Amino acid sequence: MKTLEQIRRQLMDGEFDFSHHAFRRTVERNISEKEIQEAGVGAIVVEEYPDDKYGPTWRVLGFTGPGRPLHIQVSVADSPYVRIVTLYEPSEHRWQDYTRRR
């Protein structure tokens, strides 16, 4: 299982790939690979899903250079790349400080 530091580094270095769902969401939500890399810099774990259908995953929070918050759900399985399961910009109405559900 990957550590948070490994996930941060791989996100920052562009060592990630997308599930089909996540790829569609990046297009729909206008999230660039550069923004994903920026969000990886100081990403923190918001939620853990040890029994996710994709294997263990974490929802991490990071911010782009201009300060756009991103939630990125990633697989923590040992693999050459971080698999992004889904990603989005969290709503202030649904998340307190982008870290706790309201």
mmCIF file of N, CA, C and O in Angstrom:
data_model
loop_
_atom_site.group_PDB
_atom_site.id
_atom_site.type_symbol
_atom_site.label_atom_id
_atom_site.label_comp_id
_atom_site.label_asym_id
_atom_site.label_seq_id
_atom_site.Cartn_x
_atom_site.Cartn_y
_atom_site.Cartn_z
ATOM 1 N N MET A 1 0.844 -1.180 0.000
ATOM 2 C CA MET A 1 0.000 0.000 0.000
ATOM 3 C C MET A 1 0.889 1.242 0.000
ATOM 4 O O MET A 1 1.906 1.291 0.677
ATOM 5 N N LYS A 2 0.484 2.243 -0.760
ATOM 6 C CA LYS A 2 1.271 3.471 -0.868
ATOM 7 C C LYS A 2 1.107 4.356 0.359
ATOM 8 O O LYS A 2 0.080 4.324 1.030
ATOM 9 N N THR A 3 2.112 5.162 0.597
ATOM 10 C CA THR A 3 2.049 6.161 1.656
ATOM 11 C C THR A 3 1.556 7.471 1.061
ATOM 12 O O THR A 3 1.580 7.661 -0.169
ATOM 13 N N LEU A 4 1.162 8.386 1.922
ATOM 14 C CA LEU A 4 0.746 9.704 1.450
ATOM 15 C C LEU A 4 1.884 10.390 0.720
ATOM 16 O O LEU A 4 1.669 11.026 -0.317
ATOM 17 N N GLU A 5 3.100 10.258 1.213
ATOM 18 C CA GLU A 5 4.249 10.890 0.560
ATOM 19 C C GLU A 5 4.458 10.331 -0.851
ATOM 20 O O GLU A 5 4.750 11.084 -1.781
ATOM 21 N N GLN A 6 4.277 9.031 -1.037
ATOM 22 C CA GLN A 6 4.399 8.444 -2.376
ATOM 23 C C GLN A 6 3.319 8.986 -3.305
ATOM 24 O O GLN A 6 3.583 9.307 -4.469
ATOM 25 N N ILE A 7 2.108 9.091 -2.801
ATOM 26 C CA ILE A 7 1.002 9.604 -3.619
ATOM 27 C C ILE A 7 1.260 11.056 -3.990
ATOM 28 O O ILE A 7 1.092 11.454 -5.146
ATOM 29 N N ARG A 8 1.689 11.864 -3.033
ATOM 30 C CA ARG A 8 2.016 13.268 -3.339
ATOM 31 C C ARG A 8 3.063 13.353 -4.446
ATOM 32 O O ARG A 8 2.918 14.105 -5.394
ATOM 33 N N ARG A 9 4.142 12.589 -4.279
ATOM 34 C CA ARG A 9 5.235 12.655 -5.250
ATOM 35 C C ARG A 9 4.754 12.232 -6.634
ATOM 36 O O ARG A 9 5.042 12.891 -7.629
ATOM 37 N N GLN A 10 3.996 11.147 -6.696
ATOM 38 C CA GLN A 10 3.531 10.678 -7.997
ATOM 39 C C GLN A 10 2.555 11.663 -8.642
ATOM 40 O O GLN A 10 2.606 11.865 -9.856
ATOM 41 N N LEU A 11 1.691 12.263 -7.848
ATOM 42 C CA LEU A 11 0.800 13.283 -8.414
ATOM 43 C C LEU A 11 1.617 14.461 -8.936
ATOM 44 O O LEU A 11 1.402 14.932 -10.057
ATOM 45 N N MET A 12 2.575 14.939 -8.129
ATOM 46 C CA MET A 12 3.397 16.086 -8.539
ATOM 47 C C MET A 12 4.209 15.790 -9.797
ATOM 48 O O MET A 12 4.393 16.652 -10.648
ATOM 49 N N ASP A 13 4.704 14.551 -9.899
ATOM 50 C CA ASP A 13 5.552 14.174 -11.028
ATOM 51 C C ASP A 13 4.764 13.738 -12.255
ATOM 52 O O ASP A 13 5.351 13.347 -13.267
ATOM 53 N N GLY A 14 3.438 13.769 -12.166
ATOM 54 C CA GLY A 14 2.613 13.364 -13.304
ATOM 55 C C GLY A 14 2.578 11.861 -13.509
ATOM 56 O O GLY A 14 2.227 11.392 -14.588
ATOM 57 N N GLU A 15 2.918 11.103 -12.482
ATOM 58 C CA GLU A 15 2.919 9.643 -12.567
ATOM 59 C C GLU A 15 1.562 9.110 -12.139
ATOM 60 O O GLU A 15 1.418 8.415 -11.131
ATOM 61 N N PHE A 16 0.528 9.459 -12.903
ATOM 62 C CA PHE A 16 -0.827 9.014 -12.597
ATOM 63 C C PHE A 16 -1.537 8.652 -13.876
ATOM 64 O O PHE A 16 -1.151 9.075 -14.972
ATOM 65 N N ASP A 17 -2.547 7.815 -13.724
ATOM 66 C CA ASP A 17 -3.439 7.522 -14.830
ATOM 67 C C ASP A 17 -4.870 7.619 -14.308
ATOM 68 O O ASP A 17 -5.095 7.798 -13.119
ATOM 69 N N PHE A 18 -5.820 7.534 -15.221
ATOM 70 C CA PHE A 18 -7.217 7.788 -14.885
ATOM 71 C C PHE A 18 -8.074 6.555 -15.127
ATOM 72 O O PHE A 18 -7.888 5.859 -16.131
ATOM 73 N N SER A 19 -9.035 6.333 -14.247
ATOM 74 C CA SER A 19 -10.108 5.402 -14.586
ATOM 75 C C SER A 19 -10.895 6.058 -15.712
ATOM 76 O O SER A 19 -10.780 7.279 -15.942
ATOM 77 N N HIS A 20 -11.698 5.280 -16.399
ATOM 78 C CA HIS A 20 -12.525 5.849 -17.475
ATOM 79 C C HIS A 20 -13.410 6.967 -16.916
ATOM 80 O O HIS A 20 -13.537 8.037 -17.512
ATOM 81 N N HIS A 21 -13.994 6.711 -15.755
ATOM 82 C CA HIS A 21 -14.857 7.695 -15.096
ATOM 83 C C HIS A 21 -14.076 8.986 -14.811
ATOM 84 O O HIS A 21 -14.549 10.093 -15.092
ATOM 85 N N ALA A 22 -12.889 8.860 -14.228
ATOM 86 C CA ALA A 22 -12.095 10.040 -13.870
ATOM 87 C C ALA A 22 -11.701 10.829 -15.114
ATOM 88 O O ALA A 22 -11.707 12.065 -15.095
ATOM 89 N N PHE A 23 -11.355 10.139 -16.188
ATOM 90 C CA PHE A 23 -10.986 10.848 -17.410
ATOM 91 C C PHE A 23 -12.154 11.691 -17.915
ATOM 92 O O PHE A 23 -11.976 12.856 -18.278
ATOM 93 N N ARG A 24 -13.353 11.122 -17.910
ATOM 94 C CA ARG A 24 -14.537 11.892 -18.331
ATOM 95 C C ARG A 24 -14.742 13.099 -17.427
ATOM 96 O O ARG A 24 -15.076 14.194 -17.888
ATOM 97 N N ARG A 25 -14.544 12.922 -16.126
ATOM 98 C CA ARG A 25 -14.751 14.028 -15.188
ATOM 99 C C ARG A 25 -13.728 15.144 -15.385
ATOM 100 O O ARG A 25 -14.063 16.313 -15.217
ATOM 101 N N THR A 26 -12.500 14.816 -15.719
ATOM 102 C CA THR A 26 -11.507 15.880 -15.950
ATOM 103 C C THR A 26 -11.937 16.764 -17.111
ATOM 104 O O THR A 26 -11.771 17.977 -17.053
ATOM 105 N N VAL A 27 -12.489 16.158 -18.129
ATOM 106 C CA VAL A 27 -12.954 16.924 -19.289
ATOM 107 C C VAL A 27 -14.181 17.747 -18.918
ATOM 108 O O VAL A 27 -14.233 18.959 -19.159
ATOM 109 N N GLU A 28 -15.183 17.105 -18.297
ATOM 110 C CA GLU A 28 -16.419 17.789 -17.925
ATOM 111 C C GLU A 28 -16.185 18.941 -16.952
ATOM 112 O O GLU A 28 -16.851 19.967 -17.022
ATOM 113 N N ARG A 29 -15.227 18.761 -16.049
ATOM 114 C CA ARG A 29 -15.000 19.741 -14.986
ATOM 115 C C ARG A 29 -13.814 20.654 -15.267
ATOM 116 O O ARG A 29 -13.436 21.442 -14.409
ATOM 117 N N ASN A 30 -13.252 20.508 -16.456
ATOM 118 C CA ASN A 30 -12.149 21.373 -16.891
ATOM 119 C C ASN A 30 -10.990 21.382 -15.881
ATOM 120 O O ASN A 30 -10.540 22.438 -15.434
ATOM 121 N N ILE A 31 -10.536 20.181 -15.521
ATOM 122 C CA ILE A 31 -9.409 20.029 -14.603
ATOM 123 C C ILE A 31 -8.211 19.557 -15.422
ATOM 124 O O ILE A 31 -8.264 18.505 -16.055
ATOM 125 N N SER A 32 -7.155 20.333 -15.392
ATOM 126 C CA SER A 32 -5.978 19.997 -16.198
ATOM 127 C C SER A 32 -5.008 19.104 -15.424
ATOM 128 O O SER A 32 -5.042 19.043 -14.193
ATOM 129 N N GLU A 33 -4.119 18.454 -16.176
ATOM 130 C CA GLU A 33 -3.083 17.641 -15.538
ATOM 131 C C GLU A 33 -2.169 18.520 -14.694
ATOM 132 O O GLU A 33 -1.722 18.104 -13.627
ATOM 133 N N LYS A 34 -1.920 19.730 -15.140
ATOM 134 C CA LYS A 34 -1.087 20.658 -14.357
ATOM 135 C C LYS A 34 -1.739 20.942 -13.002
ATOM 136 O O LYS A 34 -1.059 20.988 -11.976
ATOM 137 N N GLU A 35 -3.062 21.120 -12.985
ATOM 138 C CA GLU A 35 -3.767 21.376 -11.719
ATOM 139 C C GLU A 35 -3.669 20.164 -10.788
ATOM 140 O O GLU A 35 -3.516 20.324 -9.572
ATOM 141 N N ILE A 36 -3.743 18.976 -11.348
ATOM 142 C CA ILE A 36 -3.595 17.764 -10.541
ATOM 143 C C ILE A 36 -2.200 17.721 -9.929
ATOM 144 O O ILE A 36 -2.037 17.431 -8.742
ATOM 145 N N GLN A 37 -1.198 18.049 -10.727
ATOM 146 C CA GLN A 37 0.178 18.067 -10.223
ATOM 147 C C GLN A 37 0.340 19.105 -9.111
ATOM 148 O O GLN A 37 0.968 18.830 -8.084
ATOM 149 N N GLU A 38 -0.234 20.278 -9.289
ATOM 150 C CA GLU A 38 -0.153 21.320 -8.263
ATOM 151 C C GLU A 38 -0.864 20.881 -6.983
ATOM 152 O O GLU A 38 -0.369 21.118 -5.873
ATOM 153 N N ALA A 39 -2.023 20.237 -7.138
ATOM 154 C CA ALA A 39 -2.792 19.790 -5.972
ATOM 155 C C ALA A 39 -2.050 18.707 -5.195
ATOM 156 O O ALA A 39 -2.248 18.564 -3.992
ATOM 157 N N GLY A 40 -1.178 17.978 -5.860
ATOM 158 C CA GLY A 40 -0.427 16.930 -5.192
ATOM 159 C C GLY A 40 0.598 17.440 -4.199
ATOM 160 O O GLY A 40 0.968 16.733 -3.256
ATOM 161 N N VAL A 41 1.041 18.680 -4.364
ATOM 162 C CA VAL A 41 2.133 19.219 -3.544
ATOM 163 C C VAL A 41 1.871 19.083 -2.050
ATOM 164 O O VAL A 41 2.681 18.551 -1.307
ATOM 165 N N GLY A 42 0.747 19.548 -1.587
ATOM 166 C CA GLY A 42 0.462 19.504 -0.152
ATOM 167 C C GLY A 42 -0.777 18.699 0.165
ATOM 168 O O GLY A 42 -1.463 18.973 1.149
ATOM 169 N N ALA A 43 -1.082 17.719 -0.673
ATOM 170 C CA ALA A 43 -2.316 16.950 -0.504
ATOM 171 C C ALA A 43 -2.397 16.310 0.876
ATOM 172 O O ALA A 43 -1.400 15.861 1.432
ATOM 173 N N ILE A 44 -3.617 16.320 1.424
ATOM 174 C CA ILE A 44 -3.882 15.660 2.704
ATOM 175 C C ILE A 44 -5.016 14.657 2.506
ATOM 176 O O ILE A 44 -5.840 14.806 1.611
ATOM 177 N N VAL A 45 -5.055 13.650 3.347
ATOM 178 C CA VAL A 45 -6.115 12.644 3.274
ATOM 179 C C VAL A 45 -7.354 13.183 3.977
ATOM 180 O O VAL A 45 -7.296 13.601 5.127
ATOM 181 N N VAL A 46 -8.472 13.172 3.255
ATOM 182 C CA VAL A 46 -9.749 13.644 3.792
ATOM 183 C C VAL A 46 -10.604 12.466 4.245
ATOM 184 O O VAL A 46 -11.240 12.517 5.287
ATOM 185 N N GLU A 47 -10.630 11.420 3.429
ATOM 186 C CA GLU A 47 -11.408 10.221 3.758
ATOM 187 C C GLU A 47 -10.671 8.995 3.246
ATOM 188 O O GLU A 47 -9.958 9.071 2.243
ATOM 189 N N GLU A 48 -10.880 7.879 3.924
ATOM 190 C CA GLU A 48 -10.297 6.603 3.506
ATOM 191 C C GLU A 48 -11.417 5.619 3.213
ATOM 192 O O GLU A 48 -12.413 5.574 3.942
ATOM 193 N N TYR A 49 -11.248 4.847 2.149
ATOM 194 C CA TYR A 49 -12.229 3.840 1.758
ATOM 195 C C TYR A 49 -11.512 2.494 1.611
ATOM 196 O O TYR A 49 -11.155 2.095 0.506
ATOM 197 N N PRO A 50 -11.282 1.780 2.711
ATOM 198 C CA PRO A 50 -10.520 0.533 2.640
ATOM 199 C C PRO A 50 -11.230 -0.576 1.862
ATOM 200 O O PRO A 50 -10.576 -1.477 1.335
ATOM 201 N N ASP A 51 -12.560 -0.487 1.746
ATOM 202 C CA ASP A 51 -13.333 -1.537 1.074
ATOM 203 C C ASP A 51 -13.958 -1.061 -0.226
ATOM 204 O O ASP A 51 -14.985 -1.599 -0.673
ATOM 205 N N ASP A 52 -13.356 -0.073 -0.860
ATOM 206 C CA ASP A 52 -13.885 0.452 -2.119
ATOM 207 C C ASP A 52 -13.864 -0.640 -3.186
ATOM 208 O O ASP A 52 -13.011 -1.533 -3.154
ATOM 209 N N LYS A 53 -14.768 -0.559 -4.142
ATOM 210 C CA LYS A 53 -14.838 -1.585 -5.186
ATOM 211 C C LYS A 53 -13.580 -1.609 -6.056
ATOM 212 O O LYS A 53 -13.306 -2.598 -6.719
ATOM 213 N N TYR A 54 -12.787 -0.533 -6.040
ATOM 214 C CA TYR A 54 -11.552 -0.472 -6.813
ATOM 215 C C TYR A 54 -10.347 -0.928 -5.990
ATOM 216 O O TYR A 54 -9.218 -0.794 -6.413
ATOM 217 N N GLY A 55 -10.587 -1.412 -4.781
ATOM 218 C CA GLY A 55 -9.516 -1.678 -3.833
ATOM 219 C C GLY A 55 -9.413 -0.467 -2.921
ATOM 220 O O GLY A 55 -10.147 0.515 -3.086
ATOM 221 N N PRO A 56 -8.525 -0.492 -1.946
ATOM 222 C CA PRO A 56 -8.426 0.634 -1.012
ATOM 223 C C PRO A 56 -8.150 1.953 -1.736
ATOM 224 O O PRO A 56 -7.273 2.022 -2.611
ATOM 225 N N THR A 57 -8.936 2.978 -1.389
ATOM 226 C CA THR A 57 -8.738 4.305 -1.974
ATOM 227 C C THR A 57 -8.776 5.361 -0.881
ATOM 228 O O THR A 57 -9.301 5.120 0.204
ATOM 229 N N TRP A 58 -8.209 6.498 -1.212
ATOM 230 C CA TRP A 58 -8.267 7.683 -0.352
ATOM 231 C C TRP A 58 -8.800 8.841 -1.160
ATOM 232 O O TRP A 58 -8.516 8.975 -2.354
ATOM 233 N N ARG A 59 -9.553 9.713 -0.501
ATOM 234 C CA ARG A 59 -9.926 11.011 -1.082
ATOM 235 C C ARG A 59 -8.936 12.003 -0.484
ATOM 236 O O ARG A 59 -8.840 12.137 0.728
ATOM 237 N N VAL A 60 -8.164 12.648 -1.359
ATOM 238 C CA VAL A 60 -7.196 13.630 -0.876
ATOM 239 C C VAL A 60 -7.639 15.022 -1.315
ATOM 240 O O VAL A 60 -8.333 15.192 -2.319
ATOM 241 N N LEU A 61 -7.232 16.006 -0.543
ATOM 242 C CA LEU A 61 -7.502 17.407 -0.832
ATOM 243 C C LEU A 61 -6.188 18.091 -1.132
ATOM 244 O O LEU A 61 -5.222 17.963 -0.381
ATOM 245 N N GLY A 62 -6.173 18.819 -2.234
ATOM 246 C CA GLY A 62 -5.022 19.644 -2.576
ATOM 247 C C GLY A 62 -5.505 20.908 -3.256
ATOM 248 O O GLY A 62 -6.684 21.025 -3.617
ATOM 249 N N PHE A 63 -4.592 21.854 -3.415
ATOM 250 C CA PHE A 63 -4.954 23.136 -4.029
ATOM 251 C C PHE A 63 -4.052 23.406 -5.226
ATOM 252 O O PHE A 63 -2.850 23.137 -5.180
ATOM 253 N N THR A 64 -4.639 23.974 -6.254
ATOM 254 C CA THR A 64 -3.864 24.362 -7.432
ATOM 255 C C THR A 64 -3.064 25.625 -7.101
ATOM 256 O O THR A 64 -3.303 26.253 -6.063
ATOM 257 N N GLY A 65 -2.172 26.012 -7.996
ATOM 258 C CA GLY A 65 -1.388 27.234 -7.797
ATOM 259 C C GLY A 65 -2.243 28.446 -7.487
ATOM 260 O O GLY A 65 -1.972 29.175 -6.523
ATOM 261 N N PRO A 66 -3.327 28.673 -8.258
ATOM 262 C CA PRO A 66 -4.203 29.812 -7.962
ATOM 263 C C PRO A 66 -5.142 29.599 -6.773
ATOM 264 O O PRO A 66 -5.937 30.470 -6.442
ATOM 265 N N GLY A 67 -5.098 28.417 -6.150
ATOM 266 C CA GLY A 67 -5.910 28.189 -4.951
ATOM 267 C C GLY A 67 -7.206 27.438 -5.160
ATOM 268 O O GLY A 67 -8.040 27.377 -4.256
ATOM 269 N N ARG A 68 -7.399 26.836 -6.319
ATOM 270 C CA ARG A 68 -8.606 26.040 -6.565
ATOM 271 C C ARG A 68 -8.507 24.728 -5.777
ATOM 272 O O ARG A 68 -7.542 23.971 -5.940
ATOM 273 N N PRO A 69 -9.497 24.416 -4.906
ATOM 274 C CA PRO A 69 -9.451 23.157 -4.171
ATOM 275 C C PRO A 69 -9.839 21.999 -5.084
ATOM 276 O O PRO A 69 -10.732 22.135 -5.925
ATOM 277 N N LEU A 70 -9.176 20.868 -4.915
ATOM 278 C CA LEU A 70 -9.532 19.660 -5.658
ATOM 279 C C LEU A 70 -9.578 18.479 -4.703
ATOM 280 O O LEU A 70 -8.671 18.299 -3.883
ATOM 281 N N HIS A 71 -10.628 17.695 -4.819
ATOM 282 C CA HIS A 71 -10.696 16.390 -4.180
ATOM 283 C C HIS A 71 -10.319 15.384 -5.258
ATOM 284 O O HIS A 71 -10.898 15.388 -6.353
ATOM 285 N N ILE A 72 -9.351 14.543 -4.945
ATOM 286 C CA ILE A 72 -8.899 13.522 -5.880
ATOM 287 C C ILE A 72 -8.975 12.184 -5.153
ATOM 288 O O ILE A 72 -8.305 11.992 -4.144
ATOM 289 N N GLN A 73 -9.801 11.277 -5.664
ATOM 290 C CA GLN A 73 -9.877 9.944 -5.068
ATOM 291 C C GLN A 73 -8.889 9.064 -5.795
ATOM 292 O O GLN A 73 -8.953 8.916 -7.021
ATOM 293 N N VAL A 74 -7.941 8.502 -5.037
ATOM 294 C CA VAL A 74 -6.850 7.720 -5.616
ATOM 295 C C VAL A 74 -6.795 6.324 -5.022
ATOM 296 O O VAL A 74 -7.120 6.116 -3.856
ATOM 297 N N SER A 75 -6.354 5.376 -5.827
ATOM 298 C CA SER A 75 -6.080 4.035 -5.340
ATOM 299 C C SER A 75 -4.759 4.066 -4.593
ATOM 300 O O SER A 75 -3.812 4.718 -5.023
ATOM 301 N N VAL A 76 -4.693 3.364 -3.469
ATOM 302 C CA VAL A 76 -3.446 3.305 -2.709
ATOM 303 C C VAL A 76 -2.732 1.969 -2.912
ATOM 304 O O VAL A 76 -1.771 1.666 -2.221
ATOM 305 N N ALA A 77 -3.190 1.199 -3.885
ATOM 306 C CA ALA A 77 -2.551 -0.079 -4.198
ATOM 307 C C ALA A 77 -1.149 0.173 -4.755
ATOM 308 O O ALA A 77 -0.902 1.183 -5.422
ATOM 309 N N ASP A 78 -0.243 -0.740 -4.459
ATOM 310 C CA ASP A 78 1.113 -0.645 -5.014
ATOM 311 C C ASP A 78 1.039 -0.847 -6.523
ATOM 312 O O ASP A 78 0.549 -1.871 -6.999
ATOM 313 N N SER A 79 1.485 0.159 -7.255
ATOM 314 C CA SER A 79 1.511 0.100 -8.715
ATOM 315 C C SER A 79 2.460 1.185 -9.200
ATOM 316 O O SER A 79 2.776 2.120 -8.453
ATOM 317 N N PRO A 80 2.910 1.086 -10.447
ATOM 318 C CA PRO A 80 3.860 2.094 -10.957
ATOM 319 C C PRO A 80 3.280 3.507 -11.015
ATOM 320 O O PRO A 80 4.007 4.480 -10.921
ATOM 321 N N TYR A 81 1.962 3.619 -11.175
ATOM 322 C CA TYR A 81 1.307 4.917 -11.266
ATOM 323 C C TYR A 81 0.204 5.005 -10.221
ATOM 324 O O TYR A 81 -0.320 3.995 -9.782
ATOM 325 N N VAL A 82 -0.167 6.220 -9.857
ATOM 326 C CA VAL A 82 -1.339 6.432 -9.007
ATOM 327 C C VAL A 82 -2.557 6.410 -9.921
ATOM 328 O O VAL A 82 -2.611 7.145 -10.902
ATOM 329 N N ARG A 83 -3.521 5.577 -9.598
ATOM 330 C CA ARG A 83 -4.765 5.509 -10.358
ATOM 331 C C ARG A 83 -5.742 6.502 -9.746
ATOM 332 O O ARG A 83 -6.067 6.421 -8.566
ATOM 333 N N ILE A 84 -6.191 7.475 -10.553
ATOM 334 C CA ILE A 84 -7.203 8.433 -10.116
ATOM 335 C C ILE A 84 -8.567 7.849 -10.450
ATOM 336 O O ILE A 84 -8.851 7.548 -11.609
ATOM 337 N N VAL A 85 -9.396 7.698 -9.414
ATOM 338 C CA VAL A 85 -10.716 7.087 -9.565
ATOM 339 C C VAL A 85 -11.750 8.140 -9.938
ATOM 340 O O VAL A 85 -12.596 7.927 -10.799
ATOM 341 N N THR A 86 -11.688 9.295 -9.296
ATOM 342 C CA THR A 86 -12.544 10.430 -9.633
ATOM 343 C C THR A 86 -11.904 11.688 -9.061
ATOM 344 O O THR A 86 -10.987 11.617 -8.234
ATOM 345 N N LEU A 87 -12.369 12.823 -9.498
ATOM 346 C CA LEU A 87 -11.869 14.096 -8.987
ATOM 347 C C LEU A 87 -12.865 15.193 -9.292
ATOM 348 O O LEU A 87 -13.621 15.105 -10.251
ATOM 349 N N TYR A 88 -12.858 16.218 -8.430
ATOM 350 C CA TYR A 88 -13.808 17.316 -8.579
ATOM 351 C C TYR A 88 -13.389 18.466 -7.673
ATOM 352 O O TYR A 88 -12.557 18.311 -6.783
ATOM 353 N N GLU A 89 -14.014 19.607 -7.908
ATOM 354 C CA GLU A 89 -13.840 20.762 -7.031
ATOM 355 C C GLU A 89 -14.930 20.691 -5.967
ATOM 356 O O GLU A 89 -16.117 20.765 -6.294
ATOM 357 N N PRO A 90 -14.561 20.529 -4.693
ATOM 358 C CA PRO A 90 -15.586 20.375 -3.650
ATOM 359 C C PRO A 90 -16.376 21.665 -3.428
ATOM 360 O O PRO A 90 -15.830 22.761 -3.507
ATOM 361 N N SER A 91 -17.645 21.500 -3.143
ATOM 362 C CA SER A 91 -18.539 22.620 -2.884
ATOM 363 C C SER A 91 -18.414 23.073 -1.437
ATOM 364 O O SER A 91 -18.424 22.241 -0.519
ATOM 365 N N GLU A 92 -18.341 24.373 -1.215
ATOM 366 C CA GLU A 92 -18.310 24.909 0.147
ATOM 367 C C GLU A 92 -19.597 24.608 0.894
ATOM 368 O O GLU A 92 -19.619 24.593 2.122
ATOM 369 N N HIS A 93 -20.676 24.365 0.159
ATOM 370 C CA HIS A 93 -21.972 24.070 0.782
ATOM 371 C C HIS A 93 -22.032 22.639 1.298
ATOM 372 O O HIS A 93 -22.803 22.345 2.203
ATOM 373 N N ARG A 94 -21.230 21.752 0.719
ATOM 374 C CA ARG A 94 -21.255 20.347 1.132
ATOM 375 C C ARG A 94 -20.075 19.971 2.015
ATOM 376 O O ARG A 94 -20.086 18.934 2.661
ATOM 377 N N TRP A 95 -19.035 20.825 2.035
ATOM 378 C CA TRP A 95 -17.812 20.515 2.773
ATOM 379 C C TRP A 95 -17.418 21.696 3.652
ATOM 380 O O TRP A 95 -17.366 22.834 3.183
ATOM 381 N N GLN A 96 -17.111 21.430 4.888
ATOM 382 C CA GLN A 96 -16.581 22.450 5.790
ATOM 383 C C GLN A 96 -15.060 22.412 5.677
ATOM 384 O O GLN A 96 -14.445 21.364 5.909
ATOM 385 N N ASP A 97 -14.464 23.537 5.308
ATOM 386 C CA ASP A 97 -13.017 23.632 5.086
ATOM 387 C C ASP A 97 -12.531 22.605 4.074
ATOM 388 O O ASP A 97 -11.368 22.215 4.105
ATOM 389 N N TYR A 98 -13.415 22.135 3.233
ATOM 390 C CA TYR A 98 -13.132 21.119 2.210
ATOM 391 C C TYR A 98 -12.658 19.787 2.795
ATOM 392 O O TYR A 98 -12.223 18.911 2.069
ATOM 393 N N THR A 99 -12.736 19.629 4.128
ATOM 394 C CA THR A 99 -12.207 18.420 4.752
ATOM 395 C C THR A 99 -13.271 17.587 5.476
ATOM 396 O O THR A 99 -13.048 16.418 5.730
ATOM 397 N N ARG A 100 -14.406 18.197 5.840
ATOM 398 C CA ARG A 100 -15.453 17.484 6.565
ATOM 399 C C ARG A 100 -16.797 17.740 5.896
ATOM 400 O O ARG A 100 -17.133 18.882 5.573
ATOM 401 N N ARG A 101 -17.532 16.654 5.729
ATOM 402 C CA ARG A 101 -18.879 16.794 5.130
ATOM 403 C C ARG A 101 -19.786 17.561 6.088
ATOM 404 O O ARG A 101 -19.708 17.408 7.289
ATOM 405 N N ARG A 102 -20.618 18.422 5.527
ATOM 406 C CA ARG A 102 -21.586 19.181 6.354
ATOM 407 C C ARG A 102 -22.800 18.327 6.632
ATOM 408 O O ARG A 102 -23.161 17.459 5.948
#
